[in-house]
Coordinates of C-alpha atoms and ligand atoms in Angstrom, one line a residue:
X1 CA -30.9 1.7 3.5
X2 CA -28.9 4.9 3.4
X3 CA -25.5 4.2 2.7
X4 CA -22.8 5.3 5.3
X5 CA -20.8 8.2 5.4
X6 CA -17.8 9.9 7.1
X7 CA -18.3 12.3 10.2
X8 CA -16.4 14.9 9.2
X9 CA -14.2 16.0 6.5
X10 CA -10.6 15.7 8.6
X11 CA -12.3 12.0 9.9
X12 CA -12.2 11.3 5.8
X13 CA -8.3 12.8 5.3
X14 CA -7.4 11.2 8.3
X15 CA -8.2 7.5 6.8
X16 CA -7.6 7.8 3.1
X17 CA -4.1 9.0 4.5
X18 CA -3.7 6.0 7.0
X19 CA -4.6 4.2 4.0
X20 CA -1.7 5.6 1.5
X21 CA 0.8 5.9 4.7
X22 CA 2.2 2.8 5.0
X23 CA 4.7 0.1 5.1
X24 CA 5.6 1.1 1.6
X25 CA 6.4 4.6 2.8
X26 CA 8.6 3.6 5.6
X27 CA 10.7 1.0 3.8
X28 CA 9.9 1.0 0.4
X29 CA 10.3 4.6 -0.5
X30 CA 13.5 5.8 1.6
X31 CA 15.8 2.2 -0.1
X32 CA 13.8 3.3 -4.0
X33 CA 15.4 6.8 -3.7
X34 CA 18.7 5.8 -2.6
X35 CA 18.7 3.0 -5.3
X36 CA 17.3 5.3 -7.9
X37 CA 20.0 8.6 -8.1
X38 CA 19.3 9.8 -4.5
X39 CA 18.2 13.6 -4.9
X40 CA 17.7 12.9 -8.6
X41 CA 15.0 10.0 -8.0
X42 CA 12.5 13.5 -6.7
X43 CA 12.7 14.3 -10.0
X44 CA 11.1 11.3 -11.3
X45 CA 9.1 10.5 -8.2
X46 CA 7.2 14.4 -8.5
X47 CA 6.6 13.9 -12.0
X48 CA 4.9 10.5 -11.5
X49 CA 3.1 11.6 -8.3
X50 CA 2.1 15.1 -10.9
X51 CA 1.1 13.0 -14.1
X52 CA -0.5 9.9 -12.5
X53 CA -0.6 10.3 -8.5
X54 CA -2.8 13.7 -8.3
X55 CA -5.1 12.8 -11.4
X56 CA -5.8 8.9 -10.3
X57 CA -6.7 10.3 -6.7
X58 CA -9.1 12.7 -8.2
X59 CA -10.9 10.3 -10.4
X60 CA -11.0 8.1 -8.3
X61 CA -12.3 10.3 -5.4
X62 CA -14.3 11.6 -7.7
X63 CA -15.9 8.0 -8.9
X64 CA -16.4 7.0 -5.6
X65 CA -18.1 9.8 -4.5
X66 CA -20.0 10.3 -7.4
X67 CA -21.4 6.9 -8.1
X68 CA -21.4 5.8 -4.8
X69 CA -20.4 2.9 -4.6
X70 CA -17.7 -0.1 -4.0
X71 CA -15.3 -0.8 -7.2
X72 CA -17.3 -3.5 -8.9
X73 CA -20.1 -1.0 -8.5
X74 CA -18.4 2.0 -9.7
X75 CA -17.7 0.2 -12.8
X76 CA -20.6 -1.8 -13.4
X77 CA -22.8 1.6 -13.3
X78 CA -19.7 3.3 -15.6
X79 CA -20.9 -0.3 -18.1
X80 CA -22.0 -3.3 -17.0
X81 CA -19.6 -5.2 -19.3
X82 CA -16.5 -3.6 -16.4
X83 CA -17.5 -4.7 -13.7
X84 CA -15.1 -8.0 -13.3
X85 CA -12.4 -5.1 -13.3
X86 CA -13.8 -4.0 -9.9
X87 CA -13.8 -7.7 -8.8
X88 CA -10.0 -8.2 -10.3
X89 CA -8.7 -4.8 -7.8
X90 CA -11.1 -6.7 -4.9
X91 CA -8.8 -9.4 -5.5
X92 CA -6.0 -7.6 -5.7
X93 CA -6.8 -5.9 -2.3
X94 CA -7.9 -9.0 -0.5
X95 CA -4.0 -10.9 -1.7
X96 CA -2.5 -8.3 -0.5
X97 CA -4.6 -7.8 2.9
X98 CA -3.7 -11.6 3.5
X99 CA 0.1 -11.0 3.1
X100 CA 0.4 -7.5 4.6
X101 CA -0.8 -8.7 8.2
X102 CA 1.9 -10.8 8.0
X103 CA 4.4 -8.3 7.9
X104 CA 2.2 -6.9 10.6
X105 CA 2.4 -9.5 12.5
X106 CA 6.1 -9.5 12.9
X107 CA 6.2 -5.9 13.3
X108 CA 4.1 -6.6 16.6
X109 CA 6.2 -9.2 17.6
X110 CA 9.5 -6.8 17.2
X111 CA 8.0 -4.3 19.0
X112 CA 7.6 -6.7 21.7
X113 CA 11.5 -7.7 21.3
X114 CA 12.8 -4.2 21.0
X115 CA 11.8 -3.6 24.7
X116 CA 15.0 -5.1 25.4
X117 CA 17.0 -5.8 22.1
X118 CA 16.0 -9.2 22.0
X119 CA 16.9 -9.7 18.6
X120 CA 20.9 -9.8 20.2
X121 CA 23.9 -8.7 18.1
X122 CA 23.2 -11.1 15.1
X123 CA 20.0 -9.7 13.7
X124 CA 20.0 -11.5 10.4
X125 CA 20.4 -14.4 12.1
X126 CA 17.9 -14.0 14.5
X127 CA 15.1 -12.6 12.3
X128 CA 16.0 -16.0 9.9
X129 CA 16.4 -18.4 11.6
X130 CA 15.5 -17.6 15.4
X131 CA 11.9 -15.6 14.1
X132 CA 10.9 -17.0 11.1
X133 CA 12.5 -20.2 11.2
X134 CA 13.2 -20.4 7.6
X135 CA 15.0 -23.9 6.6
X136 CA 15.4 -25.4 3.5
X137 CA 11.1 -24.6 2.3
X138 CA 9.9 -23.1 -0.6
X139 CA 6.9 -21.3 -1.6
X140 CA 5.6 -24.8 -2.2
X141 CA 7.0 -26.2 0.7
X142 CA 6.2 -24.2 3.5
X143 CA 7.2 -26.5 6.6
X144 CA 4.9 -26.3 9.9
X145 CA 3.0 -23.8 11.2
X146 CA 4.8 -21.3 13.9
X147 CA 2.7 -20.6 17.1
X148 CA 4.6 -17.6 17.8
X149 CA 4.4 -16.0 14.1
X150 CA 0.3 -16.9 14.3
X151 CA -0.5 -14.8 17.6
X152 CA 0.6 -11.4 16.1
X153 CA -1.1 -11.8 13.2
X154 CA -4.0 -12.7 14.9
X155 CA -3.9 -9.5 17.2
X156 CA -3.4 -7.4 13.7
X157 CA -6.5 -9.5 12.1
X158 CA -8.5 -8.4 15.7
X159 CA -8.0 -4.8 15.6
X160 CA -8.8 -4.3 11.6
X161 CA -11.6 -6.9 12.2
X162 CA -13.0 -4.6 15.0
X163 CA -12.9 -1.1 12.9
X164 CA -14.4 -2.7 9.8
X165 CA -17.4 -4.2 12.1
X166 CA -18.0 -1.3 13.3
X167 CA -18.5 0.7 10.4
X168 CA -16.9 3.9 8.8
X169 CA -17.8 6.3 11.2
X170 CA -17.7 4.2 14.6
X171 CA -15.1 2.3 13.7
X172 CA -12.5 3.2 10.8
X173 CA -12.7 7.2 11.0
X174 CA -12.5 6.5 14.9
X175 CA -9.3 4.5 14.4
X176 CA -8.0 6.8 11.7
X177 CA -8.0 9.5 14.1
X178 CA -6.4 7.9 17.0
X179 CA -3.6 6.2 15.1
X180 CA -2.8 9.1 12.3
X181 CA -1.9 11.5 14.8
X182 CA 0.0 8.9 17.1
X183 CA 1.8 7.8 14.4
X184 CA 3.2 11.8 13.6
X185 CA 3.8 12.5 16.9
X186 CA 6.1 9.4 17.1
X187 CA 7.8 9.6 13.9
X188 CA 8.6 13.7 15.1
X189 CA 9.6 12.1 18.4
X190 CA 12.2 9.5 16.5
X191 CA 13.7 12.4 14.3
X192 CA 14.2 14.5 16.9
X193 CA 16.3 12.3 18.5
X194 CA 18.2 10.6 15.4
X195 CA 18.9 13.7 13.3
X196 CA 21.7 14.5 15.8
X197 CA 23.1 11.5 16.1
X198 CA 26.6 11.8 14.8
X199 CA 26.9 10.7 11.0
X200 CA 23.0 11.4 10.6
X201 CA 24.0 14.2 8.4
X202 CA 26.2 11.6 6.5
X203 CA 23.3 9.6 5.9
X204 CA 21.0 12.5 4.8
X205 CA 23.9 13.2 2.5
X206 CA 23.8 9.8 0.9
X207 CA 20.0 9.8 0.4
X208 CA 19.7 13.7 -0.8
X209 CA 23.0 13.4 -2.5
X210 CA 21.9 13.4 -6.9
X211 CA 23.0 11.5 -9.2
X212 CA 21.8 13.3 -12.4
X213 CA 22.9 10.6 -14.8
X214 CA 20.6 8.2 -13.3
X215 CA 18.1 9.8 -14.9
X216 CA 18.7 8.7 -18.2
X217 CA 17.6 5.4 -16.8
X218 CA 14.3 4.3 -17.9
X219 CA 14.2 1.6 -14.9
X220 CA 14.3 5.0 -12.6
X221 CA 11.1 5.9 -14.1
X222 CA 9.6 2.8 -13.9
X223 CA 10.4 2.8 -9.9
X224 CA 9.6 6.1 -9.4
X225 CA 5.9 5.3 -11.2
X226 CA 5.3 1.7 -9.9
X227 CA 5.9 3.1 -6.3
X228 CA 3.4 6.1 -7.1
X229 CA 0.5 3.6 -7.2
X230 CA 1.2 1.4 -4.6
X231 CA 2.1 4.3 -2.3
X232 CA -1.2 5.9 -3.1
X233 CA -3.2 3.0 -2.5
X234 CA -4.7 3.5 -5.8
X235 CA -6.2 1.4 -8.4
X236 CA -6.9 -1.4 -6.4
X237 CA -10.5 -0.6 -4.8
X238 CA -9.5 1.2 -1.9
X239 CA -10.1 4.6 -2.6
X240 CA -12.9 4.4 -4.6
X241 CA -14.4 2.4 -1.5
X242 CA -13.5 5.1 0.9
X243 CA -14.9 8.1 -1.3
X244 CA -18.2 6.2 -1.7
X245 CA -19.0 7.5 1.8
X246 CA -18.2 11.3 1.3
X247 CA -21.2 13.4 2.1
X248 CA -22.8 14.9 -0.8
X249 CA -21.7 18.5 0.0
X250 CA -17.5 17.2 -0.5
X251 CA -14.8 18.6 -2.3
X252 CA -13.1 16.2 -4.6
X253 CA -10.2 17.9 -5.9
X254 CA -8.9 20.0 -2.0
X255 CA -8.9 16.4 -0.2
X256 CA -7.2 14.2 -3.2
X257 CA -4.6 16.7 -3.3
X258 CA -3.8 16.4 0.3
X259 CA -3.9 12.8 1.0
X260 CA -1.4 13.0 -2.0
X261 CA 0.4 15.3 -0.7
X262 CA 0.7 14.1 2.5
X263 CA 1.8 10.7 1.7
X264 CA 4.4 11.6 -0.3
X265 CA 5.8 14.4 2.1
X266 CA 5.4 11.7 5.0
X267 CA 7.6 9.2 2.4
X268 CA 10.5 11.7 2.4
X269 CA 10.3 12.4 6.1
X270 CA 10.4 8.7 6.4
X271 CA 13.7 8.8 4.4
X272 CA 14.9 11.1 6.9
X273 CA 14.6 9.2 9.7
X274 CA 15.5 6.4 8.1
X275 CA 19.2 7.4 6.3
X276 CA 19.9 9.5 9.3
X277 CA 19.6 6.1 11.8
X278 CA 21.7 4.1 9.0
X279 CA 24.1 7.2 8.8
X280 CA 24.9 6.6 12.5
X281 CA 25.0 2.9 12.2
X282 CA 27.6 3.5 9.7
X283 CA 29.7 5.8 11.3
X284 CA 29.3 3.9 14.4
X285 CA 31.0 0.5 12.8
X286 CA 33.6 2.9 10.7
X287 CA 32.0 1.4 7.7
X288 CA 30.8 3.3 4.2
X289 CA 27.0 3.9 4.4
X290 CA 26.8 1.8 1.1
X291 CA 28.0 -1.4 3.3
X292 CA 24.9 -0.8 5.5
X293 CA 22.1 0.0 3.5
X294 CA 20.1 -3.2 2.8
X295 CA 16.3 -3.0 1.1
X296 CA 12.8 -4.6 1.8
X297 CA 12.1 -6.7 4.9
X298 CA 15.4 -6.6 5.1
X299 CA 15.9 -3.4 6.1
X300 CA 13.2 -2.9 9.0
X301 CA 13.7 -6.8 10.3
X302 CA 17.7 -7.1 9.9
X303 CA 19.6 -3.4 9.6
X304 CA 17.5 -1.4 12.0
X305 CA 17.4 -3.6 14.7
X306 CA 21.4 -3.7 14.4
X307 CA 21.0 -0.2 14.4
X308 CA 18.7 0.0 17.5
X309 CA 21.2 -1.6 19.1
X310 CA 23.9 1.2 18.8
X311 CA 21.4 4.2 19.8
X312 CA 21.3 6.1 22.4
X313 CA 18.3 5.1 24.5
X314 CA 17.4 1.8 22.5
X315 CA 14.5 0.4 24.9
X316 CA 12.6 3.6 23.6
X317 CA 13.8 4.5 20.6
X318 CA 13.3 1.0 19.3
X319 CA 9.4 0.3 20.4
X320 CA 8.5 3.8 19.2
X321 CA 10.0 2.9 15.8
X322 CA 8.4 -0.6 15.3
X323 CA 5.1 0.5 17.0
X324 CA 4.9 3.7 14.3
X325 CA 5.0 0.5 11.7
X326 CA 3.0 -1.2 13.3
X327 CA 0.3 1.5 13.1
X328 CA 1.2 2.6 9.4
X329 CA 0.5 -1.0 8.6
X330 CA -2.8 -1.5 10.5
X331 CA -4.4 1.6 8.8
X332 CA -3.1 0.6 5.8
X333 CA -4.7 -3.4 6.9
X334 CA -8.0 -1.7 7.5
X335 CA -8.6 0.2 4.1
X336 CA -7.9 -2.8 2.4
X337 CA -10.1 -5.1 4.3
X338 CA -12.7 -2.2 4.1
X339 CA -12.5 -2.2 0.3
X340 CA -13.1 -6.1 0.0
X341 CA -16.0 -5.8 2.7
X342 CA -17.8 -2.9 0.8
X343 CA -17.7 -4.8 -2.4
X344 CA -19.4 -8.1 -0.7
X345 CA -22.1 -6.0 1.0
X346 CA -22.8 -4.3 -2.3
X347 CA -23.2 -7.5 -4.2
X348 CA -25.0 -9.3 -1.9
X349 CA -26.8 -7.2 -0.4
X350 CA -25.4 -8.6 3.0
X351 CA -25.4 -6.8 6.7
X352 CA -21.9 -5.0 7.4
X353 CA -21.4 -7.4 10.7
X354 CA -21.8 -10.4 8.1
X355 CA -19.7 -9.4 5.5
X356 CA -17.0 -7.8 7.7
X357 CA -16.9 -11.5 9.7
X358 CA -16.7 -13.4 6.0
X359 CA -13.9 -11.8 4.9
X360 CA -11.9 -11.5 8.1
X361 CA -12.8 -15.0 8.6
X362 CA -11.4 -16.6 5.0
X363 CA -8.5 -13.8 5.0
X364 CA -7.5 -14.6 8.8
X365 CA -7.7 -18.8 7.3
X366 CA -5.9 -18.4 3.9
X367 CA -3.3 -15.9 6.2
X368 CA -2.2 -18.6 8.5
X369 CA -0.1 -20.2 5.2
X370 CA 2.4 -16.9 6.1
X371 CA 2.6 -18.1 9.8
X372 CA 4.5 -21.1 8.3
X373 CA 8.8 -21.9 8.1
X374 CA 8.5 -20.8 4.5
X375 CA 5.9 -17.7 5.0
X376 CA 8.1 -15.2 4.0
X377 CA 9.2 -17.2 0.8
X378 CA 5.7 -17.0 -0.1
X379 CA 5.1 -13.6 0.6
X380 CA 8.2 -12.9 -1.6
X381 CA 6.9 -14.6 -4.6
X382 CA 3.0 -13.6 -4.7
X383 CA 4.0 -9.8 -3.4
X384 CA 6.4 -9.7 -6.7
X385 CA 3.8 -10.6 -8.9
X386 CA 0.4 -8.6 -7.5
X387 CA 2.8 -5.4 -7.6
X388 CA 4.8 -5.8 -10.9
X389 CA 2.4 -7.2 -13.0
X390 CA -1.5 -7.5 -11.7
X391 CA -1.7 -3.8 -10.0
X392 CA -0.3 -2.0 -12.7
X393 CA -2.0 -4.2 -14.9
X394 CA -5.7 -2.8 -13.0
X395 CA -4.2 0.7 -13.0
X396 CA -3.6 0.8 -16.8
X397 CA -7.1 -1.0 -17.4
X398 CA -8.8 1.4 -15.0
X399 CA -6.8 4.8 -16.8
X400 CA -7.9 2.9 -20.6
X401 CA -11.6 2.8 -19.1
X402 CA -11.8 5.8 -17.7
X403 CA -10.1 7.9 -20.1
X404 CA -10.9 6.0 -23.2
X405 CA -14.7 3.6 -23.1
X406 CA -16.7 6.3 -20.5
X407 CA -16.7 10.5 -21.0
X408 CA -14.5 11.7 -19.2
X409 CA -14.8 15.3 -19.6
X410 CA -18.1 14.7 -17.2
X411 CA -16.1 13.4 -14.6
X412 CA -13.7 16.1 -14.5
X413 CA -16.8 18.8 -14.9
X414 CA -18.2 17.3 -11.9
X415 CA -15.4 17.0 -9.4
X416 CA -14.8 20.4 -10.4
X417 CA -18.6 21.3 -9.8
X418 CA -18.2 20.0 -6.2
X419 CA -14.5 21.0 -5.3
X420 CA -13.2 24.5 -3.7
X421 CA -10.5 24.5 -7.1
X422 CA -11.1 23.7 -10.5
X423 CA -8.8 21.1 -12.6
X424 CA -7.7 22.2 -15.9
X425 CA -7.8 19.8 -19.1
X426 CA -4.1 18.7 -17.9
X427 CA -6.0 16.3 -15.9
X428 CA -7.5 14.4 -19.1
X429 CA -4.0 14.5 -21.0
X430 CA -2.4 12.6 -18.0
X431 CA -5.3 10.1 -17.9
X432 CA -5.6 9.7 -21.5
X433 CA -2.1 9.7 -22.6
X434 CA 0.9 9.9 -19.9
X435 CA 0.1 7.6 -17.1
X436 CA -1.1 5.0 -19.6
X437 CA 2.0 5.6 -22.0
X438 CA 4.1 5.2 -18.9
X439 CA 2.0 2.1 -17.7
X440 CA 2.3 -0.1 -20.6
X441 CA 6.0 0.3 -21.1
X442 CA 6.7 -0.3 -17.6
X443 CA 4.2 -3.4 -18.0
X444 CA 5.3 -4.4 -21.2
X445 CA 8.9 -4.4 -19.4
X446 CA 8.3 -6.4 -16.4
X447 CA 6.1 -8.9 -18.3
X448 CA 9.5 -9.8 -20.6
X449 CA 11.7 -9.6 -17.9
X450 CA 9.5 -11.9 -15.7
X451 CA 8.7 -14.3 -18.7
X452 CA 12.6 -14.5 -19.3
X453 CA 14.6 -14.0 -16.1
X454 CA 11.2 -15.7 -14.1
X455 CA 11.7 -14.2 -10.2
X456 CA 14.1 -14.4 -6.9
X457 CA 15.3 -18.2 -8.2
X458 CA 12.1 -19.6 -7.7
X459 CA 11.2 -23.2 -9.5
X460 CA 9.3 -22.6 -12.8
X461 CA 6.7 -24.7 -11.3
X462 CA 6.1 -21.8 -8.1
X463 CA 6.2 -19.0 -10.8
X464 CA 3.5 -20.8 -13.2
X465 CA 1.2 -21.6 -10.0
X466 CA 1.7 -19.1 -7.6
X467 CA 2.8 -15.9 -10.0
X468 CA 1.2 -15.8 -13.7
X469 CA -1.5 -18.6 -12.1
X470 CA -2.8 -16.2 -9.3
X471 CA -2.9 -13.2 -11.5
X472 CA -4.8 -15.2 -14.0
X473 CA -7.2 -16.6 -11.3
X474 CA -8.3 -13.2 -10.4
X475 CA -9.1 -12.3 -13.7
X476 CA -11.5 -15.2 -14.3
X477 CA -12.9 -14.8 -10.8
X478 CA -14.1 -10.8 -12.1
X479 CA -15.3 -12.3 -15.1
X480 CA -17.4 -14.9 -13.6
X481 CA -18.7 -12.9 -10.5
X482 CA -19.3 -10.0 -13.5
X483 CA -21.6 -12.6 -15.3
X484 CA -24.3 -12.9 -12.4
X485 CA -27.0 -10.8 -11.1
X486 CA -26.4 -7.5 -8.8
X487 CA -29.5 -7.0 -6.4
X488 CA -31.1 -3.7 -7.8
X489 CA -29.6 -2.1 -3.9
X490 CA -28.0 1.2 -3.3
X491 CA -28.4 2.2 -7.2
X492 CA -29.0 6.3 -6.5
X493 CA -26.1 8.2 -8.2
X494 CA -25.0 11.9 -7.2
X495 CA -25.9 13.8 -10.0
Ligands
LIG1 N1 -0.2 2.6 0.5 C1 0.3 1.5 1.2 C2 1.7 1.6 1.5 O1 2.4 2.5 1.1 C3 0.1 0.3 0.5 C4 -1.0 -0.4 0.8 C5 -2.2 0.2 1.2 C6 -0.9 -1.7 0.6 C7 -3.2 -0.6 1.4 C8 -1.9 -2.4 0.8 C9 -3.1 -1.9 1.3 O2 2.2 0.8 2.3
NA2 NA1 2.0 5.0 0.9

């Protein structure tokens, strides 16, 4: 059977970007660069997205595309012996897509609330107590299940479960295209409106604002390189599973440098809209924008609603804000679920409706433990370690593979073969030595820090079972699905 492939070229742009677009960018990015020297974090955050971002999308574009195939495949035809390192990114993908729907989930449930500021004036309260209904649980103890936490989710779990079923051109390129452009028109719409709210400019001010000696800072950096990865939905299957369907006549290098491109320009257009609605807030309450600015769920679930409240025209300024999460987050849902499906139908040999309905069917399962009292704990715990040390783990193992055990001087000769530009030998030198340089300090940093300090006050106990035990798990899952048979399916190669 002929494997699948994108209708068009935007239909391809138009999901690897719903893919890179998402949470991250709209609450990650904005509270990094404030944390990180404001103005001065661009510095950092360009040089990582130069060095690492642009040359990781090409390869991996280029992979994808060239070998056809999901990322067990992609390795296992780079060497046999690699393949458990396109089972560990599977894994990666499929922890995250269990956890991610959470957030989903209450994104959907917000948007419901913000109709009519349900949240009321005490929003941390609210989101804590009233929404989650976080007591005295643990990641270990994780209290009952919540009804009301379990119907969003299972509405997020529907609409990914529908595109994947229905394949990349009839079902994600179709959704891609739908909610990419919804989701620009409504974050132009919000900007519009917020940007000349009094104290916006304040807020723009803080954000923009540089703070040069941050950037002696090596933890600046690391931020500005850790977030380049996760932001670009690379090294964790995804990509490679998406540029496995290009047509044979696509360029490589044109479309990775857009959907870079794009992401990160959408990030700091997020950060616009963002510090300008905290600007407001703070001028609003006569407080110092610093006394307003939280991070993480923190900041979309707790500090914009008590935002929302003060704007002008909250009942629409409020769902148009949680809705363009909510569609970030779904596109982002679907890529990831798409990667984890590819991979099954690959090895198995199994029907897209089967494997699709598999893996929604154990993700949507192990995902109800996030629909608990203590959800969020959990989410907390296993998001800190699949981010800080098993994704950047897979992204240096991928650069050491690629750049090092395989020749890659015939990768870069045949994306540029294929591409409307060529890519100069820069592109090895960042594989081969700066993104990998970068990646094992940052590693090397966040494995001593973790190992000493352990994570958020959780019990040793959670970290040993939940953290390092996970990432572990993962590992030895790759390495045992590596050491069975691949039906001989699918095995042509662009050449
Ligand atoms: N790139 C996404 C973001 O910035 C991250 C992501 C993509 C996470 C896909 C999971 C799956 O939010
Ligand atoms: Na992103």
């Amino acid at each position: 059977m002929k494997r699948e492939q994108w209708g068009s070229r935007a239909g391809f742009i138009l999901a690897a970007v719903g893919s890179a677009i998402g949470l991250g960018n709209i609450w990650r990015f904005p509270y990094m660069a404030y944390e990180n020297g404001g103005g001065a974090f661009f510095i950092p955050y360009l040089f990582a997205m130069l060095t690492a971002g642009i040359p990781f999308m090409i390869m991996e574009f280029g992979l994808g595309k060239k070998l056809r195939g999901s990322s067990p495949v992609v390795f296992s035809k780079l060497n046999t012996k690699f393949e458990w390192l396109g089972w560990f990114q599977v894994l990666i993908a499929a922890t995250i897509g269990i956890y991610y729907v959470a957030v989903i989930g209450w994104a959907i449930s917000y948007f419901g609330f913000s109709f009519g500021q349900d949240w009321g004036t005490d929003t941390n309260a609210f989101f804590f107590s009233d929404y989650l209904k976080l007591g005295e649980n643990s990641p270990t103890n994780l209290g009952d299940w919540q009804w009301h936490i379990a119907i969003p989710m299972i509405i997020a779990w529907a609409i990914t479960y529908a595109a994947v079923y229905r394949g990349v051109k009839g079902g994600i390129e179709k959704a891609s295209k739908i909610m990419m452009p919804l989701l620009f028109i409504m974050v132009i719409l919000l900007i519009g409106r917020v940007v000349m709210l009094p104290g916006a400019l304040d807020g723009l001010n803080y954000l923009f604002a540089p703070d040069f000696s941050k950037l002696l800072d090596a933890k600046v950096w690391s931020a500005a390189y850790g977030q380049i990865f996760f932001t670009l939905s690379v090294g964790f299957a995804i990509m490679l599973a998406y540029s496995s369907y290009l047509p044979e006549k696509s360029d490589v290098n044109n479309n990775a440098l857009m959907t870079v491109l794009i992401n990160c320009g959408f990030s700091i257009v997020a950060g616009v809209l963002i510090f300008s609605i905290l600007g407001y807030m703070a001028a609003e309450q006569s407080k110092g924008i610093t006394d307003v600015v939280s991070g993480g769920v923190g900041l979309a679930f707790v500090t914009l609603p008590a935002a929302i409240n003060l704007l002008p025209i909250p009942y629409i300024l409020g769902p148009l804000f949680f809705l363009a999460l909510v569609v970030a987050g779904l596109s982002s849902h679907i890529s990831i679920i798409e990667a984890v499906t590819a991979s099954i139908m690959d090895k198995l040999n199994l029907a897209r409706e089967k494997a699709a309905t598999a893996v929604c069917g154990v993700g949507f399962v192990v995902s109800m433990a996030f629909a608990t009292n203590g959800g969020l704990l959990l989410l907390d715990l296993v998001d800190y370690f699949v981010n800080n040390v098993a994704l950047l783990a897979s992204c240096l193992i991928e650069l050491i593979v690629v750049g090092w055990l395989v020749k890659l001087s015939d990768i870069r000769q045949y994306v540029n073969r294929v591409s409307e530009f060529s890519v100069g030998q820069w592109m090895e030198v960042c594989i081969r030595f700066v993104s990998p340089i970068m990646l094992a300090v940052i590693i090397t940093k966040n494995l001593i820090n973790t190992v000493n300090e352990g994570y958020g006050g959780y019990a040793q106990f959670e970290l040993i079972t939940l953290g390092w035990g996970l990432v572990a798990a993962m590992v030895v899952v790759g390495i045992i699905v590596n050491s069975t048979t691949t039906p001989a399916r699918d095995m042509e190669t662009e050449s």
